[in-house]
mmCIF file of N, CA and C in Angstrom:
data_model
loop_
_atom_site.group_PDB
_atom_site.id
_atom_site.type_symbol
_atom_site.label_atom_id
_atom_site.label_comp_id
_atom_site.label_asym_id
_atom_site.label_seq_id
_atom_site.Cartn_x
_atom_site.Cartn_y
_atom_site.Cartn_z
ATOM 1 N N GLY R 28 -14.640 -7.398 -29.829
ATOM 2 C CA GLY R 28 -15.230 -7.252 -28.539
ATOM 3 C C GLY R 28 -14.453 -7.909 -27.488
ATOM 4 N N GLY R 29 -14.898 -7.601 -26.242
ATOM 5 C CA GLY R 29 -14.206 -8.210 -25.100
ATOM 6 C C GLY R 29 -13.532 -7.124 -24.279
ATOM 7 N N THR R 30 -13.091 -7.565 -23.111
ATOM 8 C CA THR R 30 -12.488 -6.697 -22.152
ATOM 9 C C THR R 30 -11.023 -6.391 -22.646
ATOM 10 N N VAL R 31 -10.627 -5.124 -22.432
ATOM 11 C CA VAL R 31 -9.293 -4.742 -22.729
ATOM 12 C C VAL R 31 -8.302 -5.588 -21.894
ATOM 13 N N LYS R 32 -7.344 -6.100 -22.581
ATOM 14 C CA LYS R 32 -6.295 -6.903 -21.946
ATOM 15 C C LYS R 32 -6.893 -8.204 -21.341
ATOM 16 N N ARG R 33 -7.860 -8.768 -21.941
ATOM 17 C CA ARG R 33 -8.598 -9.943 -21.385
ATOM 18 C C ARG R 33 -7.625 -11.094 -21.347
ATOM 19 N N TRP R 34 -6.715 -11.296 -22.250
ATOM 20 C CA TRP R 34 -5.821 -12.453 -22.151
ATOM 21 C C TRP R 34 -4.802 -12.340 -21.120
ATOM 22 N N GLU R 35 -4.363 -11.103 -20.784
ATOM 23 C CA GLU R 35 -3.556 -10.891 -19.596
ATOM 24 C C GLU R 35 -4.292 -11.195 -18.303
ATOM 25 N N GLN R 36 -5.568 -10.811 -18.257
ATOM 26 C CA GLN R 36 -6.339 -11.153 -17.076
ATOM 27 C C GLN R 36 -6.586 -12.644 -16.931
ATOM 28 N N ILE R 37 -6.851 -13.284 -18.057
ATOM 29 C CA ILE R 37 -7.047 -14.743 -18.055
ATOM 30 C C ILE R 37 -5.802 -15.453 -17.576
ATOM 31 N N ALA R 38 -4.643 -15.086 -18.148
ATOM 32 C CA ALA R 38 -3.356 -15.653 -17.806
ATOM 33 C C ALA R 38 -3.045 -15.493 -16.285
ATOM 34 N N THR R 39 -3.358 -14.321 -15.764
ATOM 35 C CA THR R 39 -3.102 -14.047 -14.380
ATOM 36 C C THR R 39 -4.166 -14.900 -13.515
ATOM 37 N N PHE R 40 -5.404 -14.965 -13.965
ATOM 38 C CA PHE R 40 -6.414 -15.726 -13.230
ATOM 39 C C PHE R 40 -6.089 -17.208 -13.088
ATOM 40 N N ILE R 41 -5.657 -17.818 -14.131
ATOM 41 C CA ILE R 41 -5.465 -19.256 -14.150
ATOM 42 C C ILE R 41 -4.095 -19.552 -13.361
ATOM 43 N N GLY R 42 -3.249 -18.559 -13.321
ATOM 44 C CA GLY R 42 -2.051 -18.654 -12.436
ATOM 45 C C GLY R 42 -1.066 -19.779 -12.771
ATOM 46 N N THR R 43 -0.879 -20.069 -14.051
ATOM 47 C CA THR R 43 0.009 -21.064 -14.351
ATOM 48 C C THR R 43 1.452 -20.572 -14.743
ATOM 49 N N GLY R 44 1.517 -19.242 -14.778
ATOM 50 C CA GLY R 44 2.813 -18.653 -15.217
ATOM 51 C C GLY R 44 2.945 -18.553 -16.711
ATOM 52 N N LYS R 45 1.887 -18.890 -17.426
ATOM 53 C CA LYS R 45 1.892 -18.830 -18.950
ATOM 54 C C LYS R 45 1.700 -17.324 -19.338
ATOM 55 N N THR R 46 2.238 -17.058 -20.493
ATOM 56 C CA THR R 46 2.036 -15.667 -20.976
ATOM 57 C C THR R 46 0.640 -15.586 -21.674
ATOM 58 N N PRO R 47 0.157 -14.331 -21.836
ATOM 59 C CA PRO R 47 -1.111 -14.244 -22.467
ATOM 60 C C PRO R 47 -1.106 -14.835 -23.899
ATOM 61 N N GLU R 48 0.084 -14.771 -24.574
ATOM 62 C CA GLU R 48 0.139 -15.332 -25.911
ATOM 63 C C GLU R 48 -0.012 -16.860 -25.842
ATOM 64 N N GLN R 49 0.631 -17.491 -24.896
ATOM 65 C CA GLN R 49 0.581 -18.897 -24.717
ATOM 66 C C GLN R 49 -0.889 -19.340 -24.371
ATOM 67 N N VAL R 50 -1.521 -18.604 -23.529
ATOM 68 C CA VAL R 50 -2.903 -18.902 -23.179
ATOM 69 C C VAL R 50 -3.865 -18.802 -24.396
ATOM 70 N N LEU R 51 -3.637 -17.779 -25.174
ATOM 71 C CA LEU R 51 -4.462 -17.567 -26.368
ATOM 72 C C LEU R 51 -4.222 -18.659 -27.402
ATOM 73 N N ARG R 52 -2.921 -19.070 -27.541
ATOM 74 C CA ARG R 52 -2.562 -20.127 -28.529
ATOM 75 C C ARG R 52 -3.180 -21.427 -28.105
ATOM 76 N N LYS R 53 -3.132 -21.726 -26.816
ATOM 77 C CA LYS R 53 -3.666 -22.986 -26.330
ATOM 78 C C LYS R 53 -5.239 -22.998 -26.526
ATOM 79 N N THR R 54 -5.819 -21.808 -26.205
ATOM 80 C CA THR R 54 -7.301 -21.719 -26.329
ATOM 81 C C THR R 54 -7.695 -21.931 -27.774
ATOM 82 N N LYS R 55 -6.945 -21.391 -28.714
ATOM 83 C CA LYS R 55 -7.307 -21.570 -30.144
ATOM 84 C C LYS R 55 -7.088 -23.026 -30.533
ATOM 85 N N GLU R 56 -6.032 -23.690 -30.063
ATOM 86 C CA GLU R 56 -5.746 -25.075 -30.333
ATOM 87 C C GLU R 56 -6.903 -25.956 -29.804
ATOM 88 N N MET R 57 -7.307 -25.713 -28.544
ATOM 89 C CA MET R 57 -8.362 -26.545 -27.961
ATOM 90 C C MET R 57 -9.751 -26.278 -28.678
ATOM 91 N N THR R 58 -9.995 -25.046 -29.087
ATOM 92 C CA THR R 58 -11.221 -24.743 -29.807
ATOM 93 C C THR R 58 -11.223 -25.507 -31.143
ATOM 94 N N ALA R 59 -10.061 -25.462 -31.844
ATOM 95 C CA ALA R 59 -10.011 -26.146 -33.125
ATOM 96 C C ALA R 59 -10.154 -27.675 -32.957
ATOM 97 N N GLN R 60 -9.653 -28.242 -31.836
ATOM 98 C CA GLN R 60 -9.816 -29.653 -31.610
ATOM 99 C C GLN R 60 -11.325 -29.977 -31.341
ATOM 100 N N LEU R 61 -11.955 -29.161 -30.633
ATOM 101 C CA LEU R 61 -13.457 -29.320 -30.420
ATOM 102 C C LEU R 61 -14.197 -29.248 -31.661
ATOM 103 N N ASN R 62 -13.813 -28.317 -32.516
ATOM 104 C CA ASN R 62 -14.519 -28.163 -33.811
ATOM 105 C C ASN R 62 -14.266 -29.214 -34.813
ATOM 106 N N ASP R 63 -13.118 -29.739 -34.816
ATOM 107 C CA ASP R 63 -12.806 -30.771 -35.818
ATOM 108 C C ASP R 63 -12.886 -32.273 -35.287
ATOM 109 N N GLY R 64 -13.345 -32.369 -34.012
ATOM 110 C CA GLY R 64 -13.599 -33.696 -33.485
ATOM 111 C C GLY R 64 -12.385 -34.405 -32.950
ATOM 112 N N THR R 65 -11.206 -33.780 -32.832
ATOM 113 C CA THR R 65 -9.979 -34.412 -32.321
ATOM 114 C C THR R 65 -9.667 -34.158 -30.910
ATOM 115 N N ALA R 66 -10.673 -33.542 -30.165
ATOM 116 C CA ALA R 66 -10.463 -33.256 -28.751
ATOM 117 C C ALA R 66 -10.497 -34.596 -28.003
ATOM 118 N N PRO R 67 -9.790 -34.709 -26.861
ATOM 119 C CA PRO R 67 -9.765 -35.878 -26.080
ATOM 120 C C PRO R 67 -11.210 -36.296 -25.613
ATOM 121 N N LYS R 68 -11.426 -37.551 -25.555
ATOM 122 C CA LYS R 68 -12.762 -38.064 -25.171
ATOM 123 C C LYS R 68 -13.113 -37.940 -23.715
ATOM 124 N N LYS R 69 -12.065 -37.929 -22.856
ATOM 125 C CA LYS R 69 -12.265 -37.831 -21.452
ATOM 126 C C LYS R 69 -12.697 -36.355 -21.142
ATOM 127 N N PRO R 70 -13.739 -36.219 -20.374
ATOM 128 C CA PRO R 70 -14.204 -34.864 -20.099
ATOM 129 C C PRO R 70 -13.234 -34.112 -19.128
ATOM 130 N N SER R 71 -13.090 -32.821 -19.419
ATOM 131 C CA SER R 71 -12.212 -32.065 -18.535
ATOM 132 C C SER R 71 -13.053 -31.525 -17.420
ATOM 133 N N ILE R 72 -12.468 -31.489 -16.211
ATOM 134 C CA ILE R 72 -13.089 -30.930 -15.121
ATOM 135 C C ILE R 72 -12.415 -29.669 -14.731
ATOM 136 N N ILE R 73 -13.047 -28.552 -14.761
ATOM 137 C CA ILE R 73 -12.545 -27.252 -14.455
ATOM 138 C C ILE R 73 -13.036 -26.716 -13.144
ATOM 139 N N LYS R 74 -12.167 -26.403 -12.283
ATOM 140 C CA LYS R 74 -12.661 -25.886 -10.989
ATOM 141 C C LYS R 74 -11.993 -24.569 -10.802
ATOM 142 N N GLN R 75 -12.785 -23.603 -10.296
ATOM 143 C CA GLN R 75 -12.207 -22.287 -10.005
ATOM 144 C C GLN R 75 -11.747 -22.258 -8.566
ATOM 145 N N GLY R 76 -10.537 -22.063 -8.359
ATOM 146 C CA GLY R 76 -10.068 -21.973 -6.978
ATOM 147 C C GLY R 76 -9.923 -20.588 -6.497
ATOM 148 N N ASP R 77 -9.123 -20.405 -5.555
ATOM 149 C CA ASP R 77 -8.947 -19.065 -5.045
ATOM 150 C C ASP R 77 -7.880 -18.373 -5.837
ATOM 151 N N ALA R 78 -8.307 -17.968 -7.039
ATOM 152 C CA ALA R 78 -7.389 -17.264 -7.931
ATOM 153 C C ALA R 78 -7.084 -15.891 -7.494
ATOM 154 N N LYS R 79 -5.814 -15.576 -7.519
ATOM 155 C CA LYS R 79 -5.423 -14.225 -7.230
ATOM 156 C C LYS R 79 -4.157 -13.903 -7.960
ATOM 157 N N PRO R 80 -3.922 -12.656 -8.290
ATOM 158 C CA PRO R 80 -2.719 -12.352 -9.043
ATOM 159 C C PRO R 80 -1.438 -12.735 -8.280
ATOM 160 N N LEU R 81 -0.395 -13.158 -8.958
ATOM 161 C CA LEU R 81 0.797 -13.535 -8.295
ATOM 162 C C LEU R 81 1.671 -12.312 -8.042
ATOM 163 N N ALA R 82 2.391 -12.338 -6.915
ATOM 164 C CA ALA R 82 3.294 -11.226 -6.587
ATOM 165 C C ALA R 82 4.490 -11.307 -7.615
ATOM 166 N N GLN R 83 5.159 -10.225 -7.804
ATOM 167 C CA GLN R 83 6.246 -10.237 -8.716
ATOM 168 C C GLN R 83 7.301 -11.264 -8.316
ATOM 169 N N GLY R 84 7.670 -12.145 -9.215
ATOM 170 C CA GLY R 84 8.666 -13.161 -9.015
ATOM 171 C C GLY R 84 8.096 -14.395 -8.320
ATOM 172 N N GLU R 85 6.838 -14.350 -7.901
ATOM 173 C CA GLU R 85 6.233 -15.564 -7.271
ATOM 174 C C GLU R 85 5.822 -16.545 -8.316
ATOM 175 N N LYS R 86 6.015 -17.780 -7.976
ATOM 176 C CA LYS R 86 5.640 -18.926 -8.923
ATOM 177 C C LYS R 86 4.394 -19.588 -8.295
ATOM 178 N N LYS R 87 3.467 -19.898 -9.159
ATOM 179 C CA LYS R 87 2.213 -20.614 -8.712
ATOM 180 C C LYS R 87 2.600 -22.058 -8.381
ATOM 181 N N LYS R 88 2.165 -22.535 -7.246
ATOM 182 C CA LYS R 88 2.309 -23.963 -6.877
ATOM 183 C C LYS R 88 1.414 -24.772 -7.752
ATOM 184 N N GLU R 89 1.947 -25.902 -8.286
ATOM 185 C CA GLU R 89 1.121 -26.777 -8.993
ATOM 186 C C GLU R 89 0.008 -27.429 -8.056
ATOM 187 N N PRO R 90 -1.251 -27.229 -8.484
ATOM 188 C CA PRO R 90 -2.301 -27.829 -7.627
ATOM 189 C C PRO R 90 -2.230 -29.254 -7.672
ATOM 190 N N GLU R 91 -2.650 -29.915 -6.571
ATOM 191 C CA GLU R 91 -2.705 -31.391 -6.506
ATOM 192 C C GLU R 91 -3.931 -31.777 -7.291
ATOM 193 N N ALA R 92 -3.875 -32.746 -8.169
ATOM 194 C CA ALA R 92 -5.002 -33.181 -8.861
ATOM 195 C C ALA R 92 -5.936 -33.975 -7.889
ATOM 196 N N PRO R 93 -7.261 -33.624 -8.052
ATOM 197 C CA PRO R 93 -8.191 -34.331 -7.187
ATOM 198 C C PRO R 93 -8.188 -35.829 -7.473
ATOM 199 N N PRO R 94 -8.329 -36.663 -6.490
ATOM 200 C CA PRO R 94 -8.359 -38.099 -6.709
ATOM 201 C C PRO R 94 -9.553 -38.373 -7.675
ATOM 202 N N GLU R 95 -9.309 -39.262 -8.685
ATOM 203 C CA GLU R 95 -10.300 -39.545 -9.657
ATOM 204 C C GLU R 95 -11.694 -39.915 -9.046
ATOM 205 N N GLU R 96 -11.650 -40.605 -7.893
ATOM 206 C CA GLU R 96 -12.870 -41.072 -7.343
ATOM 207 C C GLU R 96 -13.703 -39.872 -6.929
ATOM 208 N N ASN R 97 -13.198 -38.743 -6.655
ATOM 209 C CA ASN R 97 -13.912 -37.539 -6.267
ATOM 210 C C ASN R 97 -14.404 -36.732 -7.440
ATOM 211 N N VAL R 98 -14.047 -37.131 -8.639
ATOM 212 C CA VAL R 98 -14.466 -36.418 -9.800
ATOM 213 C C VAL R 98 -15.586 -37.205 -10.454
ATOM 214 N N TRP R 99 -16.783 -36.549 -10.539
ATOM 215 C CA TRP R 99 -17.958 -37.162 -11.145
ATOM 216 C C TRP R 99 -18.428 -36.208 -12.241
ATOM 217 N N THR R 100 -18.582 -36.753 -13.419
ATOM 218 C CA THR R 100 -19.164 -36.001 -14.510
ATOM 219 C C THR R 100 -20.658 -35.898 -14.332
ATOM 220 N N LYS R 101 -21.292 -35.019 -15.051
ATOM 221 C CA LYS R 101 -22.728 -34.924 -15.018
ATOM 222 C C LYS R 101 -23.400 -36.148 -15.445
ATOM 223 N N ALA R 102 -22.804 -36.832 -16.434
ATOM 224 C CA ALA R 102 -23.377 -38.106 -16.894
ATOM 225 C C ALA R 102 -23.324 -39.193 -15.806
ATOM 226 N N GLN R 103 -22.206 -39.245 -15.135
ATOM 227 C CA GLN R 103 -22.040 -40.231 -14.012
ATOM 228 C C GLN R 103 -22.995 -39.931 -12.929
ATOM 229 N N GLN R 104 -23.180 -38.673 -12.588
ATOM 230 C CA GLN R 104 -24.144 -38.318 -11.517
ATOM 231 C C GLN R 104 -25.594 -38.736 -11.917
ATOM 232 N N LYS R 105 -25.885 -38.466 -13.110
ATOM 233 C CA LYS R 105 -27.272 -38.866 -13.624
ATOM 234 C C LYS R 105 -27.439 -40.354 -13.585
ATOM 235 N N GLU R 106 -26.388 -41.098 -14.047
ATOM 236 C CA GLU R 106 -26.486 -42.591 -13.946
ATOM 237 C C GLU R 106 -26.640 -43.021 -12.521
ATOM 238 N N PHE R 107 -25.869 -42.389 -11.651
ATOM 239 C CA PHE R 107 -25.901 -42.731 -10.138
ATOM 240 C C PHE R 107 -27.317 -42.522 -9.660
ATOM 241 N N GLU R 108 -27.920 -41.392 -9.970
ATOM 242 C CA GLU R 108 -29.251 -41.114 -9.458
ATOM 243 C C GLU R 108 -30.242 -42.032 -10.019
ATOM 244 N N GLU R 109 -30.159 -42.382 -11.284
ATOM 245 C CA GLU R 109 -31.052 -43.451 -11.896
ATOM 246 C C GLU R 109 -30.850 -44.834 -11.231
ATOM 247 N N ALA R 110 -29.612 -45.127 -10.951
ATOM 248 C CA ALA R 110 -29.342 -46.500 -10.340
ATOM 249 C C ALA R 110 -29.944 -46.466 -8.892
ATOM 250 N N LEU R 111 -29.819 -45.391 -8.137
ATOM 251 C CA LEU R 111 -30.370 -45.301 -6.824
ATOM 252 C C LEU R 111 -31.886 -45.518 -6.867
ATOM 253 N N LYS R 112 -32.475 -44.853 -7.827
ATOM 254 C CA LYS R 112 -34.010 -44.936 -7.980
ATOM 255 C C LYS R 112 -34.386 -46.443 -8.292
ATOM 256 N N ALA R 113 -33.593 -47.040 -9.279
ATOM 257 C CA ALA R 113 -33.892 -48.362 -9.722
ATOM 258 C C ALA R 113 -33.767 -49.375 -8.549
ATOM 259 N N HIS R 114 -32.932 -49.070 -7.581
ATOM 260 C CA HIS R 114 -32.645 -50.045 -6.577
ATOM 261 C C HIS R 114 -33.145 -49.559 -5.208
ATOM 262 N N LYS R 115 -34.075 -48.613 -5.162
ATOM 263 C CA LYS R 115 -34.524 -47.984 -3.930
ATOM 264 C C LYS R 115 -35.017 -49.018 -2.916
ATOM 265 N N GLY R 116 -35.872 -49.951 -3.259
ATOM 266 C CA GLY R 116 -36.325 -50.913 -2.286
ATOM 267 C C GLY R 116 -35.487 -52.185 -2.192
ATOM 268 N N TYR R 117 -34.437 -52.313 -2.920
ATOM 269 C CA TYR R 117 -33.620 -53.536 -3.031
ATOM 270 C C TYR R 117 -32.874 -53.664 -1.679
ATOM 271 N N LYS R 118 -33.003 -54.823 -1.029
ATOM 272 C CA LYS R 118 -32.421 -55.033 0.300
ATOM 273 C C LYS R 118 -31.285 -56.004 0.298
ATOM 274 N N GLU R 119 -30.899 -56.653 -0.815
ATOM 275 C CA GLU R 119 -29.902 -57.627 -0.846
ATOM 276 C C GLU R 119 -28.447 -56.965 -0.643
ATOM 277 N N LYS R 120 -27.484 -57.820 -0.233
ATOM 278 C CA LYS R 120 -26.199 -57.258 0.078
ATOM 279 C C LYS R 120 -25.378 -56.805 -1.163
ATOM 280 N N ASP R 121 -25.885 -57.247 -2.370
ATOM 281 C CA ASP R 121 -25.140 -56.859 -3.592
ATOM 282 C C ASP R 121 -25.752 -55.570 -4.209
ATOM 283 N N LYS R 122 -26.512 -54.799 -3.405
ATOM 284 C CA LYS R 122 -27.151 -53.580 -3.891
ATOM 285 C C LYS R 122 -26.187 -52.584 -4.461
ATOM 286 N N TRP R 123 -25.038 -52.407 -3.769
ATOM 287 C CA TRP R 123 -24.036 -51.363 -4.287
ATOM 288 C C TRP R 123 -23.307 -51.914 -5.497
ATOM 289 N N ASP R 124 -23.143 -53.196 -5.570
ATOM 290 C CA ASP R 124 -22.511 -53.783 -6.757
ATOM 291 C C ASP R 124 -23.405 -53.472 -7.986
ATOM 292 N N LYS R 125 -24.673 -53.682 -7.803
ATOM 293 C CA LYS R 125 -25.655 -53.405 -8.866
ATOM 294 C C LYS R 125 -25.710 -51.910 -9.250
ATOM 295 N N ILE R 126 -25.620 -51.046 -8.219
ATOM 296 C CA ILE R 126 -25.588 -49.606 -8.542
ATOM 297 C C ILE R 126 -24.381 -49.219 -9.281
ATOM 298 N N ALA R 127 -23.213 -49.715 -8.803
ATOM 299 C CA ALA R 127 -21.931 -49.370 -9.454
ATOM 300 C C ALA R 127 -21.870 -49.886 -10.911
ATOM 301 N N ALA R 128 -22.537 -51.016 -11.147
ATOM 302 C CA ALA R 128 -22.584 -51.517 -12.544
ATOM 303 C C ALA R 128 -23.356 -50.586 -13.468
ATOM 304 N N MET R 129 -24.193 -49.732 -12.938
ATOM 305 C CA MET R 129 -24.956 -48.839 -13.728
ATOM 306 C C MET R 129 -24.323 -47.483 -13.934
ATOM 307 N N VAL R 130 -23.129 -47.306 -13.240
ATOM 308 C CA VAL R 130 -22.429 -46.042 -13.325
ATOM 309 C C VAL R 130 -21.094 -46.250 -14.017
ATOM 310 N N GLU R 131 -20.940 -45.743 -15.166
ATOM 311 C CA GLU R 131 -19.675 -45.942 -15.907
ATOM 312 C C GLU R 131 -18.497 -45.406 -15.275
ATOM 313 N N GLY R 132 -17.469 -46.212 -15.045
ATOM 314 C CA GLY R 132 -16.193 -45.747 -14.496
ATOM 315 C C GLY R 132 -16.150 -45.634 -12.943
ATOM 316 N N LYS R 133 -17.240 -46.062 -12.308
ATOM 317 C CA LYS R 133 -17.189 -45.947 -10.815
ATOM 318 C C LYS R 133 -17.333 -47.319 -10.174
ATOM 319 N N THR R 134 -16.641 -47.451 -9.019
ATOM 320 C CA THR R 134 -16.661 -48.728 -8.305
ATOM 321 C C THR R 134 -17.796 -48.707 -7.223
ATOM 322 N N LYS R 135 -18.005 -49.846 -6.612
ATOM 323 C CA LYS R 135 -18.915 -49.970 -5.523
ATOM 324 C C LYS R 135 -18.559 -48.978 -4.347
ATOM 325 N N LYS R 136 -17.259 -48.989 -4.040
ATOM 326 C CA LYS R 136 -16.794 -48.092 -2.891
ATOM 327 C C LYS R 136 -17.011 -46.641 -3.304
ATOM 328 N N GLN R 137 -16.737 -46.229 -4.557
ATOM 329 C CA GLN R 137 -16.922 -44.868 -4.952
ATOM 330 C C GLN R 137 -18.417 -44.427 -4.943
ATOM 331 N N CYS R 138 -19.263 -45.352 -5.318
ATOM 332 C CA CYS R 138 -20.701 -45.081 -5.230
ATOM 333 C C CYS R 138 -21.239 -44.966 -3.845
ATOM 334 N N MET R 139 -20.691 -45.825 -2.948
ATOM 335 C CA MET R 139 -21.130 -45.744 -1.520
ATOM 336 C C MET R 139 -20.649 -44.441 -0.885
ATOM 337 N N LEU R 140 -19.399 -44.016 -1.190
ATOM 338 C CA LEU R 140 -18.832 -42.798 -0.670
ATOM 339 C C LEU R 140 -19.601 -41.601 -1.195
ATOM 340 N N ARG R 141 -19.956 -41.611 -2.457
ATOM 341 C CA ARG R 141 -20.759 -40.565 -3.046
ATOM 342 C C ARG R 141 -22.105 -40.427 -2.320
ATOM 343 N N TYR R 142 -22.748 -41.517 -2.167
ATOM 344 C CA TYR R 142 -24.037 -41.496 -1.505
ATOM 345 C C TYR R 142 -23.872 -40.908 -0.118
ATOM 346 N N LYS R 143 -22.888 -41.410 0.671
ATOM 347 C CA LYS R 143 -22.640 -40.866 2.039
ATOM 348 C C LYS R 143 -22.434 -39.453 2.037
ATOM 349 N N ARG R 144 -21.597 -38.967 1.111
ATOM 350 C CA ARG R 144 -21.265 -37.524 1.000
ATOM 351 C C ARG R 144 -22.482 -36.685 0.714
ATOM 352 N N LEU R 145 -23.256 -37.139 -0.253
ATOM 353 C CA LEU R 145 -24.510 -36.367 -0.624
ATOM 354 C C LEU R 145 -25.531 -36.405 0.463
ATOM 355 N N ALA R 146 -25.564 -37.535 1.227
ATOM 356 C CA ALA R 146 -26.530 -37.606 2.343
ATOM 357 C C ALA R 146 -26.116 -36.628 3.440
ATOM 358 N N GLU R 147 -24.765 -36.525 3.679
ATOM 359 C CA GLU R 147 -24.247 -35.592 4.635
ATOM 360 C C GLU R 147 -24.539 -34.092 4.296
ATOM 361 N N LEU R 148 -24.328 -33.789 3.011
ATOM 362 C CA LEU R 148 -24.652 -32.507 2.542
ATOM 363 C C LEU R 148 -26.120 -32.150 2.655
ATOM 364 N N ASN R 149 -26.927 -33.072 2.324
ATOM 365 C CA ASN R 149 -28.392 -32.868 2.485
ATOM 366 C C ASN R 149 -28.810 -32.730 3.849
ATOM 367 N N ALA R 150 -28.195 -33.422 4.777
ATOM 368 C CA ALA R 150 -28.538 -33.341 6.201
ATOM 369 C C ALA R 150 -28.174 -31.920 6.764
ATOM 370 N N LYS R 151 -27.299 -31.241 6.166
ATOM 371 C CA LYS R 151 -26.802 -29.947 6.646
ATOM 372 C C LYS R 151 -27.729 -28.772 6.241
ATOM 373 N N ARG R 152 -28.614 -29.117 5.305
ATOM 374 C CA ARG R 152 -29.559 -28.068 4.829
ATOM 375 C C ARG R 152 -30.595 -27.686 5.825
#
């Protein structure tokens, strides 16, 4: 099953210049790693950009990796939300230190920036 020429479409969509065969081989390799437990422990973050087919002879620019502080896993977001709830009425100046201590891999500054960003997004609604 599947779309005719799906690996060609996928290779074009991701825009790395890899052949359909290379994309298929890597997909099988990653699937095998997931199935046998040898996949990397760090979660992958996949973002869909403005994917478009490349013109003939055009090379895709390597995207800049997002700064790590801007990447939040679902688990970190959940920990962040729980930490905010736990310290809702807390007024001491170490509030953000305590919140950050409850969010694995995030600093006080990252938690504060996350809160500010989410508050700004919520205000736009």
